Coordinates of C-alpha atoms and ligand atoms in Angstrom, one line a residue:
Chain A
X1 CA 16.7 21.3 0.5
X2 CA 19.2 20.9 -2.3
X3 CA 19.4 23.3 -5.0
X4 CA 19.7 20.9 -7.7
X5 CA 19.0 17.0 -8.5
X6 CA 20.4 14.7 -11.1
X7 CA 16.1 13.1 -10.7
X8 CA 13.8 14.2 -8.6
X9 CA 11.1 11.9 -7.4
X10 CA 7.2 13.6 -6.2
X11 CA 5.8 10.7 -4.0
X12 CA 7.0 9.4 -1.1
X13 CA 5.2 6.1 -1.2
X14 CA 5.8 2.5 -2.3
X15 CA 6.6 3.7 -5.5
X16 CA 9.1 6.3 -5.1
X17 CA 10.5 5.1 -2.3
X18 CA 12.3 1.9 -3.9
X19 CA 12.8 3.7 -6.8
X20 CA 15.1 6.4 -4.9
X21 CA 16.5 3.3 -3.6
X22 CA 17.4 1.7 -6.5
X23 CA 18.8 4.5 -8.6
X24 CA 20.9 5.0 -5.3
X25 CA 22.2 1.0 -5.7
X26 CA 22.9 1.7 -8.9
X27 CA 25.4 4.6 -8.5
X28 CA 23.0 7.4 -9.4
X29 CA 23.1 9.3 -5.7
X30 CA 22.2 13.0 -6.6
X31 CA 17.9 11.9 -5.8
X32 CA 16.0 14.0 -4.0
X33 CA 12.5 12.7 -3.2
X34 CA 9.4 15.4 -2.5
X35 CA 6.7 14.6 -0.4
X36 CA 4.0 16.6 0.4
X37 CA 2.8 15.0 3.8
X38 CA 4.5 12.5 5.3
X39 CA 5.8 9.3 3.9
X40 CA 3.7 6.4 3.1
X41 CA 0.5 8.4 3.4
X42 CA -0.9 7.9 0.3
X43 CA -2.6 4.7 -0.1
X44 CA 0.7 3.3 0.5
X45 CA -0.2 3.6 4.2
X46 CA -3.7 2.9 3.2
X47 CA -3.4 0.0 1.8
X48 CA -4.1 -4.1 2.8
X49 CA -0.6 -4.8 1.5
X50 CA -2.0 -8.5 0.2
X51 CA 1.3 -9.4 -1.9
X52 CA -0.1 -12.1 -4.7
X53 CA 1.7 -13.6 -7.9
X54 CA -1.9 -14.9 -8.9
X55 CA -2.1 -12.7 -12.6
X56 CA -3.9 -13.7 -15.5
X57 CA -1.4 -11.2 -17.4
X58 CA 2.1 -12.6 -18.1
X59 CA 3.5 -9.0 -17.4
X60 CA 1.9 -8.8 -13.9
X61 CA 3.0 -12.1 -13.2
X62 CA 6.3 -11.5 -13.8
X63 CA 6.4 -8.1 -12.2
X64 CA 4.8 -9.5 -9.3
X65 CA 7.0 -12.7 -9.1
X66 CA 9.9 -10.5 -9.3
X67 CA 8.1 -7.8 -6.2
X68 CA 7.8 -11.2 -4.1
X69 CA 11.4 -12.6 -4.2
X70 CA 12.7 -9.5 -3.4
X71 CA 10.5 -9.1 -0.6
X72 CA 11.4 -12.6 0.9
X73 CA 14.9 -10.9 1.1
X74 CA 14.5 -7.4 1.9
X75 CA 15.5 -7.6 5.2
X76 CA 18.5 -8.4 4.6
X77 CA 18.8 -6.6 0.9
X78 CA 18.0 -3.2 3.1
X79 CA 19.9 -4.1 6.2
X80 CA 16.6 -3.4 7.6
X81 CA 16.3 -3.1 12.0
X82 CA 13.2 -3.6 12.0
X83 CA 11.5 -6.4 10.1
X84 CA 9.0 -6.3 7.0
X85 CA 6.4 -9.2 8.8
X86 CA 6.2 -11.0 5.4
X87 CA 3.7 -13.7 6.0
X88 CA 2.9 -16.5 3.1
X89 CA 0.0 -17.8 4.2
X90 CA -1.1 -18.2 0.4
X91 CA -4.6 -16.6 -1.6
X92 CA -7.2 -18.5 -1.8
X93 CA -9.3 -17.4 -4.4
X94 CA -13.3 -18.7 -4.2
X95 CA -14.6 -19.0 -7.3
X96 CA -18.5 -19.2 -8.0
X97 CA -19.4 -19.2 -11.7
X98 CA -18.3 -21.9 -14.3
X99 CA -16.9 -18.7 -16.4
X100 CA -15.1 -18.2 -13.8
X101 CA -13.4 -21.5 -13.0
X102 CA -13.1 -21.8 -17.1
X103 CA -10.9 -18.3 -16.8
X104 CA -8.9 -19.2 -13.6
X105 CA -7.9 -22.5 -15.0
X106 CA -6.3 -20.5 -18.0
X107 CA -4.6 -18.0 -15.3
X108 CA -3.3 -21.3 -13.5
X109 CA -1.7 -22.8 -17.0
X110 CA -0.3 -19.2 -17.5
X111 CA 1.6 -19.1 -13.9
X112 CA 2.5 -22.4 -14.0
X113 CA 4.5 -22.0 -16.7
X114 CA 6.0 -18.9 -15.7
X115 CA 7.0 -20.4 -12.4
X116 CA 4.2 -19.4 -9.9
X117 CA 3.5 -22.9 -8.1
X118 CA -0.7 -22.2 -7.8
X119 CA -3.0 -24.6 -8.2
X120 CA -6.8 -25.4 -9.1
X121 CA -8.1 -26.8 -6.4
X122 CA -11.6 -28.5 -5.3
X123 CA -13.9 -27.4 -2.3
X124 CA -12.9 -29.6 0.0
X125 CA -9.5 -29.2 -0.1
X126 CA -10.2 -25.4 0.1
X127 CA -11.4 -26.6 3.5
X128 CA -8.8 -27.9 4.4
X129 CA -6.6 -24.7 4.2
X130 CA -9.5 -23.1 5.6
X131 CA -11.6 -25.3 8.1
X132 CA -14.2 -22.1 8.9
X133 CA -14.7 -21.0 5.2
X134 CA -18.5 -21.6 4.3
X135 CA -18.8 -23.6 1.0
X136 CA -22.1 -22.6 -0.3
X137 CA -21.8 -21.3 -3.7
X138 CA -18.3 -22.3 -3.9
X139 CA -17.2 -23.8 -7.2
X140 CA -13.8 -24.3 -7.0
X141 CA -10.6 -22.3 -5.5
X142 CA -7.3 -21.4 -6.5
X143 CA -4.5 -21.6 -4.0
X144 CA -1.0 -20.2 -4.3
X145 CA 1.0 -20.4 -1.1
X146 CA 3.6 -17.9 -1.8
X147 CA 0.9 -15.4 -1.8
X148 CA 0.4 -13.1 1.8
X149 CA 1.0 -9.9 3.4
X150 CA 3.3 -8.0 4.6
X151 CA 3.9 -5.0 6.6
X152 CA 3.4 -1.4 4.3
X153 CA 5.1 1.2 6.7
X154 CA 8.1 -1.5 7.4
X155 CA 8.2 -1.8 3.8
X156 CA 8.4 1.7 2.7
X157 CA 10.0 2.6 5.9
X158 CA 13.3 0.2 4.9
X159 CA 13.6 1.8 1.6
X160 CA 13.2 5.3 2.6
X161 CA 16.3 4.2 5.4
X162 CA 18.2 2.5 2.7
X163 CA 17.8 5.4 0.7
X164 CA 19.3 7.4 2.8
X165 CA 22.0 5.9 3.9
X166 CA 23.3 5.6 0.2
X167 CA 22.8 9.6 0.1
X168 CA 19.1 10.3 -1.3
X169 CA 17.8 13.1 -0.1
X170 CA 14.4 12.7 1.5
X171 CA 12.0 16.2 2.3
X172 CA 9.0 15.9 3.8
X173 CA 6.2 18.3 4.6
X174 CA 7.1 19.7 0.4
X175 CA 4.8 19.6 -2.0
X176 CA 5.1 20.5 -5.5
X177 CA 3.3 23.1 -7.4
X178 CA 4.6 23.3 -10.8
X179 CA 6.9 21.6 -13.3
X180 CA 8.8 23.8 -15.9
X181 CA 9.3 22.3 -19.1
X182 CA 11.7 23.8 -22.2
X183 CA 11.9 23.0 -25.6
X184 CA 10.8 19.8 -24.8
X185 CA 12.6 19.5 -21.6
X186 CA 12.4 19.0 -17.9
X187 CA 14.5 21.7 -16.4
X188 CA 12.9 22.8 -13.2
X189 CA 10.1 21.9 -9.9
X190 CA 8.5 24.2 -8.3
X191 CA 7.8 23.4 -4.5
X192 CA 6.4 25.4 -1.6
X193 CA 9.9 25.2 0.1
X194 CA 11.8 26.1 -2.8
X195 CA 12.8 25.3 -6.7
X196 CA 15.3 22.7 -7.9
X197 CA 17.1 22.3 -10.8
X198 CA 16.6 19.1 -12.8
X199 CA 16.7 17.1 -16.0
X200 CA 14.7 14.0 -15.1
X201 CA 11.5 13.9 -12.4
X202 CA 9.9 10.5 -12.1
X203 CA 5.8 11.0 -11.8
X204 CA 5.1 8.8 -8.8
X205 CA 1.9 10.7 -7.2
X206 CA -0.4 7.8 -7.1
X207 CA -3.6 9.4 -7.2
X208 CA -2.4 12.4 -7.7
X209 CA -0.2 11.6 -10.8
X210 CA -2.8 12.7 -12.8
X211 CA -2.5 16.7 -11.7
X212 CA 1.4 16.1 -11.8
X213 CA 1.1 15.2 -15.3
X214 CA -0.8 18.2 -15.5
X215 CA 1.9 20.3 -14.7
X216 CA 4.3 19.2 -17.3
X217 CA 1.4 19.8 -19.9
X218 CA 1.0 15.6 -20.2
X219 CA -1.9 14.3 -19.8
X220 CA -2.3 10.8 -18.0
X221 CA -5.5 8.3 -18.5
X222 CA -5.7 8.2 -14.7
X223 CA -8.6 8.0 -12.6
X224 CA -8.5 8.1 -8.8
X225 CA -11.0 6.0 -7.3
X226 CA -12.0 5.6 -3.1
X227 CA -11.8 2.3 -1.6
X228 CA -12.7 1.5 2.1
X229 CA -11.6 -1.0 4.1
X230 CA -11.7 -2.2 8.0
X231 CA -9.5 -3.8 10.5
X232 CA -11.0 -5.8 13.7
X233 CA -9.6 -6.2 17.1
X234 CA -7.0 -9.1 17.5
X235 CA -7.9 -12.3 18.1
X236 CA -6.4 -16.1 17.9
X237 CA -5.3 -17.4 14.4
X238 CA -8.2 -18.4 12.5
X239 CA -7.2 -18.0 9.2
X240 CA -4.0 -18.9 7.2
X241 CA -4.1 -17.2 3.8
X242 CA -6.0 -14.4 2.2
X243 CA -9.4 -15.0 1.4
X244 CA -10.2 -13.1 -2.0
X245 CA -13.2 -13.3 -4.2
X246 CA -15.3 -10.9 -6.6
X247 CA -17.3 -10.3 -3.4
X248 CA -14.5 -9.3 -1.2
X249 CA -10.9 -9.5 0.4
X250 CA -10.1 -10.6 4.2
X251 CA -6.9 -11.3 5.6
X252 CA -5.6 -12.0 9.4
X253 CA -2.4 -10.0 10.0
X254 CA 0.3 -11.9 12.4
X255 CA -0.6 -9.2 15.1
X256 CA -4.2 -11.3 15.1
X257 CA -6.5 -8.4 13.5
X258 CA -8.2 -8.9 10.3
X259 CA -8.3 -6.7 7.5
X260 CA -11.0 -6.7 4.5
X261 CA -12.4 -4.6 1.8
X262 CA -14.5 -4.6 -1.1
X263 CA -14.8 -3.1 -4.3
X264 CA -17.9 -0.8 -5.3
X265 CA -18.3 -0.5 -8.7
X266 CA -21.0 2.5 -8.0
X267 CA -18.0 4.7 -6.6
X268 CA -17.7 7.6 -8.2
X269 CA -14.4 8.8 -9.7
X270 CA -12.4 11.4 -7.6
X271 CA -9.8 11.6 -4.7
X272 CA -11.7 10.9 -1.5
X273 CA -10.3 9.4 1.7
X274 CA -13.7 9.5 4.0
X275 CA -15.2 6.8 5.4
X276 CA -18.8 5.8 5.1
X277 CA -20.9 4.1 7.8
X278 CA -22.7 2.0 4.6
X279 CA -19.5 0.5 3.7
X280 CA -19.0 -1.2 7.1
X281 CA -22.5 -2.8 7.0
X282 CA -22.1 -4.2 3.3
X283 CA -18.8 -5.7 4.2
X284 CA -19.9 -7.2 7.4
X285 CA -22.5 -8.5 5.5
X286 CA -20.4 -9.6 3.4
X287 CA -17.4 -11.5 5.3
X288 CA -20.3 -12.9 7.3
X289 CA -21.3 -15.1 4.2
X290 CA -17.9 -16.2 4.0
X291 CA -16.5 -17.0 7.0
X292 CA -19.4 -16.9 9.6
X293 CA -16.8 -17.2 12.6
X294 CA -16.1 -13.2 12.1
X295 CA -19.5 -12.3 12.9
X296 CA -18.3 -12.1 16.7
X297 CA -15.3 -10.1 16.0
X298 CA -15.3 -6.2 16.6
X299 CA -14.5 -4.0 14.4
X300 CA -12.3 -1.5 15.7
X301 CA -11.1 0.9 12.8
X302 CA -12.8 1.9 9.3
X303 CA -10.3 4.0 6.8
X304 CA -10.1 4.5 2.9
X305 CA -7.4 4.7 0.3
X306 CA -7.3 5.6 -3.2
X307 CA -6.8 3.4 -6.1
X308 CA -5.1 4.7 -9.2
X309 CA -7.4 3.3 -12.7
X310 CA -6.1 3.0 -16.0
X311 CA -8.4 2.0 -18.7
X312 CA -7.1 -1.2 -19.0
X313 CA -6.1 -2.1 -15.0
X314 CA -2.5 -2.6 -15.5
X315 CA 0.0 0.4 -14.6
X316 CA 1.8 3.3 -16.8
X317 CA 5.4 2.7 -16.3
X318 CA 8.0 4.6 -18.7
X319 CA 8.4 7.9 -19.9
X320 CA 6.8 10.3 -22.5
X321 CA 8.9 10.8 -26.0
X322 CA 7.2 14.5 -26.0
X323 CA 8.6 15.8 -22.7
X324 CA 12.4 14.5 -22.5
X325 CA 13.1 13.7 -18.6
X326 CA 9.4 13.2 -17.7
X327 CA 9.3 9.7 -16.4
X328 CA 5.7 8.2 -14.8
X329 CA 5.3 5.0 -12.5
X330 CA 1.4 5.4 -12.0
X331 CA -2.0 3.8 -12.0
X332 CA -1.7 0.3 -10.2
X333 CA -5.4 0.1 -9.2
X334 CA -5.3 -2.2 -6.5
X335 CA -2.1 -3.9 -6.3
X336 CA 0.7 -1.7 -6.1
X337 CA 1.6 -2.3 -3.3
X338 CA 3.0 -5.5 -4.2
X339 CA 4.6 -4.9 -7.6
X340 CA 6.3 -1.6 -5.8
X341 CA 9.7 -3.4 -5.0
X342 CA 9.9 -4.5 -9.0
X343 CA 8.3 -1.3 -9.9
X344 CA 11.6 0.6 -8.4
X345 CA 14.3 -1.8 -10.1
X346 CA 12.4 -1.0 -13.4
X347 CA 12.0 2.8 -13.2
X348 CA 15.8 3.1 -12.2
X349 CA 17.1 0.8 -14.8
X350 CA 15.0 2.6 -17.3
X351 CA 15.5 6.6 -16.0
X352 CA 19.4 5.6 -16.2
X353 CA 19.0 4.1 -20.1
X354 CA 19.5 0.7 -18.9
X355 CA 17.8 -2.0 -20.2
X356 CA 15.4 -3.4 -17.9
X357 CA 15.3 -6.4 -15.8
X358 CA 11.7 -7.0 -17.6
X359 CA 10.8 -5.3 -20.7
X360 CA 8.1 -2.4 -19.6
X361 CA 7.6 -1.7 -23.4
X362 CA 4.0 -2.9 -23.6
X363 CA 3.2 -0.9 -20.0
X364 CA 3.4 2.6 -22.0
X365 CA 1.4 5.4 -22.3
X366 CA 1.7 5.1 -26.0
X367 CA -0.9 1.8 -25.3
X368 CA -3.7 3.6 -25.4
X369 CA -3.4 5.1 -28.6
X370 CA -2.2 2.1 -30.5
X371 CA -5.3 0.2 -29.0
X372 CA -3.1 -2.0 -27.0
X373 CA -4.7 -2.5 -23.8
X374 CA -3.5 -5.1 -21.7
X375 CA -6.6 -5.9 -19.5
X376 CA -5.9 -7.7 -16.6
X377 CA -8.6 -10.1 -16.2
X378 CA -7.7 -11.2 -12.2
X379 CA -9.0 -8.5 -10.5
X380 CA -10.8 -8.5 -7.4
Chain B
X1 CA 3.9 14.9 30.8
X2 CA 6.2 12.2 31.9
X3 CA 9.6 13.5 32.5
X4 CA 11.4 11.5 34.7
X5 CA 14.0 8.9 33.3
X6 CA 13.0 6.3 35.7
X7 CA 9.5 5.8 34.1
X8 CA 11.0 5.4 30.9
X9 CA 9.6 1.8 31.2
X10 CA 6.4 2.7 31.8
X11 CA 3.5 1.5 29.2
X12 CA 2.4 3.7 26.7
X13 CA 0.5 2.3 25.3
X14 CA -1.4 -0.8 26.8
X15 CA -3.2 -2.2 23.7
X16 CA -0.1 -2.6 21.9
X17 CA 2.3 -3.2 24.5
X18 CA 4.7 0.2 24.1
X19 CA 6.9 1.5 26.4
X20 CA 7.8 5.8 26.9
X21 CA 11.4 4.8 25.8
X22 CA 10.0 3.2 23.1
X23 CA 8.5 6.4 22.1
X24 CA 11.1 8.6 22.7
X25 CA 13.3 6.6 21.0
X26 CA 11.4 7.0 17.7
X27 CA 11.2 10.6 18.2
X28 CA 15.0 10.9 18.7
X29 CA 14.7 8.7 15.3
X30 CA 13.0 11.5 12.9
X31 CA 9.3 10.4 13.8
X32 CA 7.6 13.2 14.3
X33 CA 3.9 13.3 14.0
X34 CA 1.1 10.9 15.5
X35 CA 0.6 9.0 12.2
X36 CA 4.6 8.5 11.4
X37 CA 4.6 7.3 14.9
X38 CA 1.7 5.2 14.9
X39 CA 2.3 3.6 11.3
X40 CA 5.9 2.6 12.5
X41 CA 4.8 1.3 15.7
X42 CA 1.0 0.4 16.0
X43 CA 1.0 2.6 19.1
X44 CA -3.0 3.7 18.8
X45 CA -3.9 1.3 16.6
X46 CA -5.2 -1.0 19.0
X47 CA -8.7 -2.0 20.2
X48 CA -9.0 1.7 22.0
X49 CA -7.8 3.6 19.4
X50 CA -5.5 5.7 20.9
X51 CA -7.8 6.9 23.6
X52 CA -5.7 5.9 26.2
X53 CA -2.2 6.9 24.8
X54 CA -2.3 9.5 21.9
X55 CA -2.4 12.4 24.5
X56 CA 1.0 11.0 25.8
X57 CA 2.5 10.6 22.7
X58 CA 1.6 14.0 21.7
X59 CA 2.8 15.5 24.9
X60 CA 6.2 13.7 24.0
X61 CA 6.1 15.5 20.4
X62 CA 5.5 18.8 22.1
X63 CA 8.5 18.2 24.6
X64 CA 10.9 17.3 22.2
X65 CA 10.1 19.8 19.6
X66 CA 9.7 23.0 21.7
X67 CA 5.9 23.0 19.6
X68 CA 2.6 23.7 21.7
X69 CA 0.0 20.6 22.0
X70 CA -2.1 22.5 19.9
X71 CA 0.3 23.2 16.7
X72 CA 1.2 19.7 16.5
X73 CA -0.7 17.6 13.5
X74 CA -3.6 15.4 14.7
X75 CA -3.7 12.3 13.6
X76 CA -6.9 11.6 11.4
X77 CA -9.9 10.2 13.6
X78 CA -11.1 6.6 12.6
X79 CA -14.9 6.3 12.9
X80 CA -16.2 4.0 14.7
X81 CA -15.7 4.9 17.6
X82 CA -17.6 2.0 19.6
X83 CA -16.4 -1.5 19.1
X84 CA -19.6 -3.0 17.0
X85 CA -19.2 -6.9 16.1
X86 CA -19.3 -7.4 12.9
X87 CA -22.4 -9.9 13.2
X88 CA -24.6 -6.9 14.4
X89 CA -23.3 -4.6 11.5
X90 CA -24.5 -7.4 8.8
X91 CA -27.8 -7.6 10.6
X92 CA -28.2 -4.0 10.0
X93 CA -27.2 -4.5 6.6
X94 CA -29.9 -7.2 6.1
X95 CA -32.4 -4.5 7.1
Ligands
FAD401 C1 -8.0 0.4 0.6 C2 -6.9 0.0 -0.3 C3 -6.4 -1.4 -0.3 C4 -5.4 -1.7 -1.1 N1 -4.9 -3.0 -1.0 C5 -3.8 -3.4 -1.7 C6 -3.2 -4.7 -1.6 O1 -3.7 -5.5 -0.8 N2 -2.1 -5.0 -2.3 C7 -1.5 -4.1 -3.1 O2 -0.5 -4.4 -3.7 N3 -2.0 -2.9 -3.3 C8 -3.2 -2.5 -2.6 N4 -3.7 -1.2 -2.8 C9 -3.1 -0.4 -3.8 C10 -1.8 0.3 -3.3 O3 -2.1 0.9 -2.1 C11 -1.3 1.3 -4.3 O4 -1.3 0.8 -5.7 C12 0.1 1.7 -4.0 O5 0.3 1.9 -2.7 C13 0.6 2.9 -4.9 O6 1.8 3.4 -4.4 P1 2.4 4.7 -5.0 O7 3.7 4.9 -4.3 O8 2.4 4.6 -6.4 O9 1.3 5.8 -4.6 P2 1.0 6.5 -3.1 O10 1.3 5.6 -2.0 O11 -0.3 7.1 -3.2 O12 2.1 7.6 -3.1 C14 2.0 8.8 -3.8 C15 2.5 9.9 -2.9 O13 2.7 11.1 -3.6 C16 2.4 12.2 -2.8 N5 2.1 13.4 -3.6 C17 1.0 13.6 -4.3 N6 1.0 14.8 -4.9 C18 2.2 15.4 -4.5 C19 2.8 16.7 -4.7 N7 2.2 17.6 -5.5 N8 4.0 16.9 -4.2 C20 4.6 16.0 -3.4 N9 4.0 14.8 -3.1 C21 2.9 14.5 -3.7 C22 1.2 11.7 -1.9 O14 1.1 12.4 -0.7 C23 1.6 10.3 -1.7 O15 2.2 10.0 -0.5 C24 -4.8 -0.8 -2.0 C25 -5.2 0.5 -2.0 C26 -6.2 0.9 -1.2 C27 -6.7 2.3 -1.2
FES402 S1 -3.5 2.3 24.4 FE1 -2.7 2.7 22.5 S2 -4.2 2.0 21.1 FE2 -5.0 1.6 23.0

């Protein structure tokens, strides 16, 4: 492990991986990246990797835009061997209250004119994307069909490669254990393989940001947060795009299994990857209202992730004017994943006092003080 | 342990469709552990779970990296462990 590191990322998941990446592209090679287990096993690895542009906040809808034309070229943008899967097979998002169509309609003006081609669209033609979906209760949908999936480890996995190659140094297995700040300053990190010398360290933790922050004597509104989720055997196609509601979230992978999850708003707060035998029952339940077919699928795999929470749902990105060199990409709740390839341009543009692609002004810490929450209202 | 070059197309992995060279190859690569080498490839993420070829893949590990069976980092268990359709879980759930 090197001695020394013009920045120093802790996190080796979607997060730190592209930004390693991307300072790399742009010239700044002396990275080294700390991970304490291997890479992508945070909830990076954990994750359903649904990629959506579907926002109801102009700032995730640009950053997730962004995320998604860059994944419809990473292949070739990473020189990649393998490939990412990327599937747009769309969202379709049920909607069941008249609040709810009143609020979605709004989100559909606000992506229209930012570019996002999604739509408002009635029952029936709902069933037309999806012939097995059940329409009781069903209001109305929205349908984007740039939305999808795509492949998490092949993701992470082509930026950790590409990082690489341009010269970032990648370690494994090394976890950090303290942060040593002077007179304001970042100017050392502590692992259990050794110390390195450095100016800047980008915060990219996930749920774990928090204890990071910690360390540098910052503290972050973060709360982690367990969320389950199950895959089924593979079977034949049956469905195109992601099926997403308040109630739940089911997608078919290309490989033929599908993938769903629901959020319970009884979970406590607190890192916590177990499974729990309850959550398989509710979801069946669940999916089974939705799409009926699935009830003679088997389920063949039960796991949980964490979520990072911020107090309004939308991430910290930026850096803290008390601690100079302390930078923070943290507390993406449930989708980032998909804003992970923007979230890496931004946090190298802005670690190297370049102007960002997008402004990430409004994503500070500082928010919560001033009273500026952003509260994204499409959240699942 | 499978040592011989000349099953280096042997399968793996049946639910997922992997061959040994496949395997080895993605040791040679830097994947070193059940999970990197099950997240990169799917190998034990089929319908069986890995019963049938996580004990080959982890003899492979122990080959390559001079490491004992038993040192080497299991990969996490994923309840359940029966196949249960998901139309018997919901009636459960409905009590
Ligand atoms: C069940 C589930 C489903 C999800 N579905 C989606 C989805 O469909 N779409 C989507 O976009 N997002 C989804 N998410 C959210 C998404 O997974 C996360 O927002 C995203 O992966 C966060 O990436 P990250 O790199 O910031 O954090 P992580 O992937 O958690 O990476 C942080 C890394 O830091 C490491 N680390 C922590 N402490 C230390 C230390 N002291 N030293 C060294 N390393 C350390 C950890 O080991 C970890 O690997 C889901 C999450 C879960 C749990
Ligand atoms: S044989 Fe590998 S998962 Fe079944």
């Amino acid at each position: 492990m090197k001695k020394s590191g013009e920045v120093v990322i802790i996190g080796g998941g979607i997060s730190g991986l592209s930004t390693a990446y991307n300072l790399a592209r742009l010239g700044c090679k002396d990275v080294v990246l700390l991970e304490k287990e291997s890479l992508y096993s945070g909830a990076t690895g954990r994750c359903g990797a649904g990629v959506r542009q579907q926002f109801g906040l102009e700032i995730n809808c640009r950053l997730a835009k962004g995320a998604c034309e860059i994944l419809e070229n990473l292949n070739e943008l990473l020189d990649y061997e393998r490939d990412i899967e990327l599937k747009q097979g769309g969202y379709l998002w049920l909607l069941t209250t008249d609040e709810e169509v009143k609020l979605y309609k709004k989100n559909v003006q606000l992506q229209n004119n930012l570019g996002i081609e999604s739509r408002l669209i009635t029952v029936e033609e709902a069933l037309e994307i999806v012939p097995y979906l059940n329409p009781e209760g069903i209001k109305a949908c929205t349908f984007h069909q740039k939305d999808g999936h795509v492949n998490p480890f092949q993701v992470s996995q082509a930026y950790a490669e590409a990082a690489k190659r341009l010269g970032v140094e990648i370690n494994t297995f090394t976890e950090v254990t303290d942060i040593k700040v002077k007179n304001n300053h970042i100017v050392e990190v502590i692992t259990d393989k050794g110390k390195i010398a450095t100016n800047k360290v980008l915060n990219a933790a996930g749920a774990f940001a928090k204890h990071i922050g910690e360390m540098a004597g910052v503290k972050l509104p973060l709360k982690p947060e367990r969320h389950q989720i199950l895959a089924t055997e593979p079977v034949e196609p049956l469905l195109g795009p992601m099926v997403i509601s308040t109630d739940l979230a089911c997608l078919q992978e290309p490989q033929g299994s599908f993938i769903m999850s629901y959020s319970d708003p009884d979970e406590p707060e607190g890192v916590n990857i177990s499974s729990s035998w309850r959550f398989m029952e509710e979801m069946a339940k669940r999916v089974c209202t939705v799409l009926p077919i699935l009830s003679n699928i088997k389920v063949v795999r039960q796991w949980a992730g964490n979520y990072t929470m911020t107090p309004d749902a939308a991430p910290i990105l930026g850096s803290l004017p008390g601690v100079e060199g302390f930078y923070f990409a943290a507390g993406f709740s449930g989708h980032g994943f998909m804003l992970g390839p923007m979230t890496g341009v931004l946090m190298a543009e802005h670690i190297l006092g370049k102007e960002t692609t997008i402004s990430i002004d409004k994503l500070d810490i500082g928010r919560f003080e001033r009273g500026e929450l952003m509260r994204e209202p499409a959240v699942s | 342990m499978i040592s011989n070059k000349d099953h280096e197309n042997t399968i793996v992995c049946r639910c997922e469709d992997i061959t040994l060279k496949e395997i080895r190859d993605l040791i040679k690569e830097g994947f070193k552990t059940v999970d990197e080498i099950k997240r990169i490839s799917r190998c034990g993420m089929g319908p069986c779970q890995g019963r049938t070829c996580r004990q080959i893949v982890m003899g492979e590990i122990a080959r390559t990296t001079g490491k004992d069976v038993s040192e080497l980092r299991l990969s996490t268990f994923r309840a359940p462990t029966k196949n249960i359709k998901i139309g018997i879980l919901a009636e459960a759930a409905e009590g």
